[in-house]
mmCIF file of N, CA and C in Angstrom:
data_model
loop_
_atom_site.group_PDB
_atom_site.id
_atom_site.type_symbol
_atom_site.label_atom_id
_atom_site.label_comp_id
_atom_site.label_asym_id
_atom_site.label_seq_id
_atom_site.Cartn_x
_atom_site.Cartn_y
_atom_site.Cartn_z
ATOM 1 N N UNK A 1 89.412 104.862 106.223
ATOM 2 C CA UNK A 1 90.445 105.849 106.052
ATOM 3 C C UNK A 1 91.770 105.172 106.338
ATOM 4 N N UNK A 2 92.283 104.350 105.564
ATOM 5 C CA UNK A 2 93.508 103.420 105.642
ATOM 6 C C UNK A 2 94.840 104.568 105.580
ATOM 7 N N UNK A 3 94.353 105.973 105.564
ATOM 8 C CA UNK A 3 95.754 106.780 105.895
ATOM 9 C C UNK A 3 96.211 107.110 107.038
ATOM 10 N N UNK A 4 95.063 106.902 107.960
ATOM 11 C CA UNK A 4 94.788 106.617 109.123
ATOM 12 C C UNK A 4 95.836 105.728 109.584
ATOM 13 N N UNK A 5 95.458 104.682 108.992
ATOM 14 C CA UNK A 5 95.705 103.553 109.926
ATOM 15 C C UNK A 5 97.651 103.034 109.346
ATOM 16 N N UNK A 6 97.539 104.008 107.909
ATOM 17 C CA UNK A 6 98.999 103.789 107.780
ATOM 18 C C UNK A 6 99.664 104.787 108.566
ATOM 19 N N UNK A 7 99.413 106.030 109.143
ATOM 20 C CA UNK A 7 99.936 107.295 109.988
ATOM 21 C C UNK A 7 100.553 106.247 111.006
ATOM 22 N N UNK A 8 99.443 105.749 111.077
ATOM 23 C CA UNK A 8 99.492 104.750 112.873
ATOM 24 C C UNK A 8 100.929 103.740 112.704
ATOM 25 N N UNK A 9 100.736 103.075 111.836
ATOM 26 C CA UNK A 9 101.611 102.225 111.454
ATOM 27 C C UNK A 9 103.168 102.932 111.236
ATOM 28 N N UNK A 10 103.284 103.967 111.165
ATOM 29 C CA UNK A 10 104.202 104.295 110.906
ATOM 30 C C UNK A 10 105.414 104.796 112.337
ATOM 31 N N UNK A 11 103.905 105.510 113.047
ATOM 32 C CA UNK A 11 104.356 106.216 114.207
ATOM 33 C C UNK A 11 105.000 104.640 114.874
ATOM 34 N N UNK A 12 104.205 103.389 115.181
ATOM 35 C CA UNK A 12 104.639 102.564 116.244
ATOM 36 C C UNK A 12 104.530 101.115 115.341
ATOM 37 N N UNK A 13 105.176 99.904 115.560
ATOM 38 C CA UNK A 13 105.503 98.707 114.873
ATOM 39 C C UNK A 13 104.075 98.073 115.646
ATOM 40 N N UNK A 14 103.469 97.206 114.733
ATOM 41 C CA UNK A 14 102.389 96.400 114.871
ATOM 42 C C UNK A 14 102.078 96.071 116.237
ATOM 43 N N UNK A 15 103.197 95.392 116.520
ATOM 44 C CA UNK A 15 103.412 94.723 118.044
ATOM 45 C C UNK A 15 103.203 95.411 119.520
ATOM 46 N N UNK A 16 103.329 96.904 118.942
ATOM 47 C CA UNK A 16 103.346 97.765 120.096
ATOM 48 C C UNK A 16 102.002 99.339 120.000
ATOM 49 N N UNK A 17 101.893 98.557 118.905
ATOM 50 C CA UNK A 17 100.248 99.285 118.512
ATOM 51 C C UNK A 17 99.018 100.030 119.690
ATOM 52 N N UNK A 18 99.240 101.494 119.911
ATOM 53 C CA UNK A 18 98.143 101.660 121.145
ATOM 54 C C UNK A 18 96.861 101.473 120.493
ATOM 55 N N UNK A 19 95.777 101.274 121.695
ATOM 56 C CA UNK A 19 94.038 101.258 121.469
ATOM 57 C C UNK A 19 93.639 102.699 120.884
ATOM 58 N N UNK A 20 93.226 103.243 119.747
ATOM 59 C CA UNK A 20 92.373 104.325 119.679
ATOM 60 C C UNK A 20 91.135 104.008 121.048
ATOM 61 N N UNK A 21 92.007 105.780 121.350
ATOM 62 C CA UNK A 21 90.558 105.933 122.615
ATOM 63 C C UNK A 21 89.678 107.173 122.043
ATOM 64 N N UNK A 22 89.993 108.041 121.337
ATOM 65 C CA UNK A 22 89.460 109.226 120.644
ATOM 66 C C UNK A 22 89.820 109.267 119.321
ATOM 67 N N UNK A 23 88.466 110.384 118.515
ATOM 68 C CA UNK A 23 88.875 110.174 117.281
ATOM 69 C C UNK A 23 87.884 110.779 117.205
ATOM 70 N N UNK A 24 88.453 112.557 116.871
ATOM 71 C CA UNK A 24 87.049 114.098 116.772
ATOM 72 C C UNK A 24 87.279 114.488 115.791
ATOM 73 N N UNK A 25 86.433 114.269 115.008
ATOM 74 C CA UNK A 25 86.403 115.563 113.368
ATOM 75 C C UNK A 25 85.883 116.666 113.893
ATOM 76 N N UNK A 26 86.990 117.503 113.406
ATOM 77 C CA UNK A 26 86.973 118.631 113.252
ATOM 78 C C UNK A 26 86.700 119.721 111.833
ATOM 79 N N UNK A 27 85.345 119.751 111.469
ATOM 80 C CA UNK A 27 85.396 119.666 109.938
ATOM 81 C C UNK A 27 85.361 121.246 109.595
ATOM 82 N N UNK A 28 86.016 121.575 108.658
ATOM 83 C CA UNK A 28 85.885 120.663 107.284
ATOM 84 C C UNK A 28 87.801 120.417 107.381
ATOM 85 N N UNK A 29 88.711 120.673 108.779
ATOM 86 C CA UNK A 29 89.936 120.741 108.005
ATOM 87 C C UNK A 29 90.594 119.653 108.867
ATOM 88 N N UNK A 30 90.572 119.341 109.794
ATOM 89 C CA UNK A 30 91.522 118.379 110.805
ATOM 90 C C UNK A 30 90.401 117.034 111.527
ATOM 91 N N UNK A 31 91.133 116.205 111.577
ATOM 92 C CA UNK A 31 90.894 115.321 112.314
ATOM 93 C C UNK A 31 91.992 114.752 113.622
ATOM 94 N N UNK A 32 91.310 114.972 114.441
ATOM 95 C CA UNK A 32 91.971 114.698 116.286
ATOM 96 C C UNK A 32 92.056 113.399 116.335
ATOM 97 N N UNK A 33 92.742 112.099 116.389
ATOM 98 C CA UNK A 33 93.279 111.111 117.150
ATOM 99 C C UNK A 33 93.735 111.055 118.528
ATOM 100 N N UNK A 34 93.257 109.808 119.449
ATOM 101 C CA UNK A 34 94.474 109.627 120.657
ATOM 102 C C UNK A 34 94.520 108.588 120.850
ATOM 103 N N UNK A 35 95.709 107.755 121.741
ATOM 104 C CA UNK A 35 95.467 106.667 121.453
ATOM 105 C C UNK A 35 95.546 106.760 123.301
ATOM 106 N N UNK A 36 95.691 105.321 123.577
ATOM 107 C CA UNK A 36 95.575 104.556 125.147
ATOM 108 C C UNK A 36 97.033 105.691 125.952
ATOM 109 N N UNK A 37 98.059 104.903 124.726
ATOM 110 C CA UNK A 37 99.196 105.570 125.352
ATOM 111 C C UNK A 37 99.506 106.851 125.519
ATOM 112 N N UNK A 38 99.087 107.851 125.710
ATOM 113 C CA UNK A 38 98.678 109.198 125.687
ATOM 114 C C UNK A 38 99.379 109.933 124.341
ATOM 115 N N UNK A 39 99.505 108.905 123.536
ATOM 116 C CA UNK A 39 99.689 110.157 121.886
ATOM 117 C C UNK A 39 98.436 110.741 121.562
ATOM 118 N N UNK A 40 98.987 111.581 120.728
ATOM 119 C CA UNK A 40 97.574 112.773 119.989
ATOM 120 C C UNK A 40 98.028 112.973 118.896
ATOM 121 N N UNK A 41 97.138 113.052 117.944
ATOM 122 C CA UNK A 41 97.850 113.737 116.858
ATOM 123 C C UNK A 41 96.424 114.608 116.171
ATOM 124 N N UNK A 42 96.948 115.384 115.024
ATOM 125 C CA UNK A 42 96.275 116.384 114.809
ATOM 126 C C UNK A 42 96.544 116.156 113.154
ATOM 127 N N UNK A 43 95.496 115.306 112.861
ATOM 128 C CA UNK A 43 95.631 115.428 111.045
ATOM 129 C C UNK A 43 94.827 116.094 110.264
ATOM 130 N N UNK A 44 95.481 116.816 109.512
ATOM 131 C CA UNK A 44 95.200 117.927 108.412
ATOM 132 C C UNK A 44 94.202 116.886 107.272
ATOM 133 N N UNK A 45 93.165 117.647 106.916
ATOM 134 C CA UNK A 45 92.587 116.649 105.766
ATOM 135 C C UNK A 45 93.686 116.536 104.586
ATOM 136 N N UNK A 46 94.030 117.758 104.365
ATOM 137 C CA UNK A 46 95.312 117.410 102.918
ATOM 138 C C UNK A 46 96.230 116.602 103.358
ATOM 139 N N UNK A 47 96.801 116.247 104.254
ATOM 140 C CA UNK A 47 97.706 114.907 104.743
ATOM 141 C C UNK A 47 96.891 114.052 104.602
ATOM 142 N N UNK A 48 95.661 113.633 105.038
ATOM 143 C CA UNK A 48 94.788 112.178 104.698
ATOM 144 C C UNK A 48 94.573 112.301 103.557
ATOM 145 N N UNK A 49 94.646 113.040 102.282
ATOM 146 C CA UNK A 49 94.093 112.966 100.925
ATOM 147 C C UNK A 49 95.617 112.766 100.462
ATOM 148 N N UNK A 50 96.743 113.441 100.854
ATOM 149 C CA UNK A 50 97.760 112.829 99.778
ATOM 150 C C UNK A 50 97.825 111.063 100.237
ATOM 151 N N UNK A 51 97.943 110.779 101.573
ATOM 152 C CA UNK A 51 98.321 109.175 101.949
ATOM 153 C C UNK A 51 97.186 108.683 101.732
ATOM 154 N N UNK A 52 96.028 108.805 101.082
ATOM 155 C CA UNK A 52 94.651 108.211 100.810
ATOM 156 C C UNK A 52 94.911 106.936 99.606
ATOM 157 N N UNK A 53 94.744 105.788 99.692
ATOM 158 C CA UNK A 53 94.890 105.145 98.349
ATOM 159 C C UNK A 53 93.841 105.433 97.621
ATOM 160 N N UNK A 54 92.693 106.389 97.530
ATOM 161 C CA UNK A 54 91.970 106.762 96.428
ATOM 162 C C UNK A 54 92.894 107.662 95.972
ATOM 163 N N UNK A 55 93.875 108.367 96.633
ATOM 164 C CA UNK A 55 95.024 109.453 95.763
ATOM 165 C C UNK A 55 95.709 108.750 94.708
ATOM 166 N N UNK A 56 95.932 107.446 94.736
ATOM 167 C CA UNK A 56 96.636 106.874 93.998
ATOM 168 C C UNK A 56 96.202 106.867 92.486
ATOM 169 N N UNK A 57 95.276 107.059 92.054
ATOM 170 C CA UNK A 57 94.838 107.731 90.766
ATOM 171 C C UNK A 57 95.227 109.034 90.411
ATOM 172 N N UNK A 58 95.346 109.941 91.414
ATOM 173 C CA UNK A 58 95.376 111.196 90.925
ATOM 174 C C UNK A 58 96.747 111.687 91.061
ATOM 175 N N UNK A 59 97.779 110.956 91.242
ATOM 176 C CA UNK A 59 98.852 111.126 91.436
ATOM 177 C C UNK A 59 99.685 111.095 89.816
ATOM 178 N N UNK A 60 100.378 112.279 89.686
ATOM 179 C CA UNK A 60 101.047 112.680 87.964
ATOM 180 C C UNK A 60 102.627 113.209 88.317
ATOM 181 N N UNK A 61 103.272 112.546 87.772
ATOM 182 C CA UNK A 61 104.728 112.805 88.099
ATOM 183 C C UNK A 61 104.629 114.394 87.323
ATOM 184 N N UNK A 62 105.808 115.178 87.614
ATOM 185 C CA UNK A 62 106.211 116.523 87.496
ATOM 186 C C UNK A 62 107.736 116.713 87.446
ATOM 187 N N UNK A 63 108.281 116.689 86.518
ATOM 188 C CA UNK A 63 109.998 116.484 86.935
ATOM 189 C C UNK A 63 110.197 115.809 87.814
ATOM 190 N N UNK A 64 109.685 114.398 87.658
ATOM 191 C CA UNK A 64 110.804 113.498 88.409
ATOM 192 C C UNK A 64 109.849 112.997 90.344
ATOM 193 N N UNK A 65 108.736 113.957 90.339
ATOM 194 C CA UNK A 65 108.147 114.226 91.408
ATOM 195 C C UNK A 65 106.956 113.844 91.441
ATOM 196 N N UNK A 66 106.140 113.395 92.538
ATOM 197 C CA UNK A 66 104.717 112.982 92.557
ATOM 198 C C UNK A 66 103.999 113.898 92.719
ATOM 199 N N UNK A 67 103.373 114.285 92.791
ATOM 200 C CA UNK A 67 102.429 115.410 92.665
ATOM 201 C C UNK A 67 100.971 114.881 93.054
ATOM 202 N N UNK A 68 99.978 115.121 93.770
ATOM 203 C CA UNK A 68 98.947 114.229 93.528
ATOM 204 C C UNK A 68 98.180 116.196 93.754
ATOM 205 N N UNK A 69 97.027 116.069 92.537
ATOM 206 C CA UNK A 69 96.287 117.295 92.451
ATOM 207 C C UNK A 69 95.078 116.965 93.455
ATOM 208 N N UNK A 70 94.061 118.252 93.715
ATOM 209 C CA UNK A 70 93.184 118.801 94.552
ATOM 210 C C UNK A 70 93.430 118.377 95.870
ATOM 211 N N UNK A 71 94.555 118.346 96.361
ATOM 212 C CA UNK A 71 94.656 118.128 97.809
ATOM 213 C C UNK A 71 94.334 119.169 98.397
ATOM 214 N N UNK A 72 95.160 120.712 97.941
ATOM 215 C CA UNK A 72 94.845 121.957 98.895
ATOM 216 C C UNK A 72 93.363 122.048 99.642
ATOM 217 N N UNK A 73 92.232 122.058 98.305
ATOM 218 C CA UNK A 73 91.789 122.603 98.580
ATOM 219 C C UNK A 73 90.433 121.050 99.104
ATOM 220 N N UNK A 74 90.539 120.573 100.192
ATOM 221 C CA UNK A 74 89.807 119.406 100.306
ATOM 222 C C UNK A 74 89.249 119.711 101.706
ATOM 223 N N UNK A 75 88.154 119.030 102.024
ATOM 224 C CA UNK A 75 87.738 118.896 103.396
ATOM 225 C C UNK A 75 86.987 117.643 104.072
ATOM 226 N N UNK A 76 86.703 117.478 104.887
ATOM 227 C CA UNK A 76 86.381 116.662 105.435
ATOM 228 C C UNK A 76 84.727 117.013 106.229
ATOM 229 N N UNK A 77 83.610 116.370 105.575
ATOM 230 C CA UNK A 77 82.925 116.690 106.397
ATOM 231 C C UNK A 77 81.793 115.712 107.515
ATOM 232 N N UNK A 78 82.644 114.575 107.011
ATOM 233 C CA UNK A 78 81.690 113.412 108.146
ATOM 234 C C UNK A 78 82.639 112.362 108.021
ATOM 235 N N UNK A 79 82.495 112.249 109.029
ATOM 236 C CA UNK A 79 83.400 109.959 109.211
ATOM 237 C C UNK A 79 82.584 109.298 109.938
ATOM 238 N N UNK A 80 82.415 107.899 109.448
ATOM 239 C CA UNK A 80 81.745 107.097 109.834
ATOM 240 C C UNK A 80 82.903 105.643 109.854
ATOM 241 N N UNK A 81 82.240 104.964 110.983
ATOM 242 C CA UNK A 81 83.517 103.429 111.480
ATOM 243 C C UNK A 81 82.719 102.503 109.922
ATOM 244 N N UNK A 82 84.184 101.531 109.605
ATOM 245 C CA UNK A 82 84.272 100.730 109.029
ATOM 246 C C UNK A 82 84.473 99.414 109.885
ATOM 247 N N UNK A 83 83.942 98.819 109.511
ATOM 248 C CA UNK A 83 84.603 97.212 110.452
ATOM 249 C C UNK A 83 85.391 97.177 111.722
ATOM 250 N N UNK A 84 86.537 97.063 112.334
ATOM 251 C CA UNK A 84 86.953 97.021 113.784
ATOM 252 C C UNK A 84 87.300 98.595 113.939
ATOM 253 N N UNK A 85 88.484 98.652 112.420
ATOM 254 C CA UNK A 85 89.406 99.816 112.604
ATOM 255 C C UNK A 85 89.453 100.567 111.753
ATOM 256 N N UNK A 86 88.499 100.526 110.750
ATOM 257 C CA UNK A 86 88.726 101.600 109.932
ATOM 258 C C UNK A 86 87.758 102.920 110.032
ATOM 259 N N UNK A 87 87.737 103.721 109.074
ATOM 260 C CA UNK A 87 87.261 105.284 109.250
ATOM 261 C C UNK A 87 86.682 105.964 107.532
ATOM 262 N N UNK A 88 85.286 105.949 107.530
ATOM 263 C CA UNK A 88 85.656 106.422 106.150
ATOM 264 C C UNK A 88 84.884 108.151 106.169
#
C-alpha cells in the first residue's frame, strides 16, 4: 500500500521518519496508523484508493481536473505486510 507510505512521506522528511508501531484495519472503511512518535492517523479507504498507484489507470481528466472513478464506493477488507514496509 505505497499510499501509505507516500501519506508518511509527506507528513515527515525521510530523515526524520517515525517507526510504525500500530497499524488496525478497520474494515471495510478506515485504516488506523501510529507511529513511535505518538502520531495517529485515521485513513479513509477512498483516500488510499485515490493516492493508490493502481488509481493511476483510472484516473480521466474532467474540465481540466483529475477525477479518478469508483473511489466512493470502495472498501477495504484485509491487509497483509509486504517486505519491511509495505501493506497490501
Amino acid at each position: 500500500m505505497s499510499a501509505l507510505h507516500r501519506a508518511i512521506q509527506r507528513i515527515h522528511t525521510i530523515a526524520d521518519a517515525p517507526r510504525l508501531t500500530r497499524f488496525y484495519l478497520n474494515p471495510p472503511k478506515t485504516v488506523e496508523v501510529e507511529f513511535a512518535n505518538g502520531s495517529k492517523f485515521n485513513l479513509s479507504a477512498e483516500f488510499l484508493r485515490v493516492y493508490s498507484p493502481a488509481a493511476d489507470g483510472k484516473i480521466r481528466s474532467v474540465g481540466g481536473e483529475k477525477v479518478i472513478f469508483g473511489r466512493r464506493h470502495v472498501g477495504i477488507m484485509s491487509a497483509e505486510p509486504v517486505g519491511n514496509y509495505g501493506v497490501r
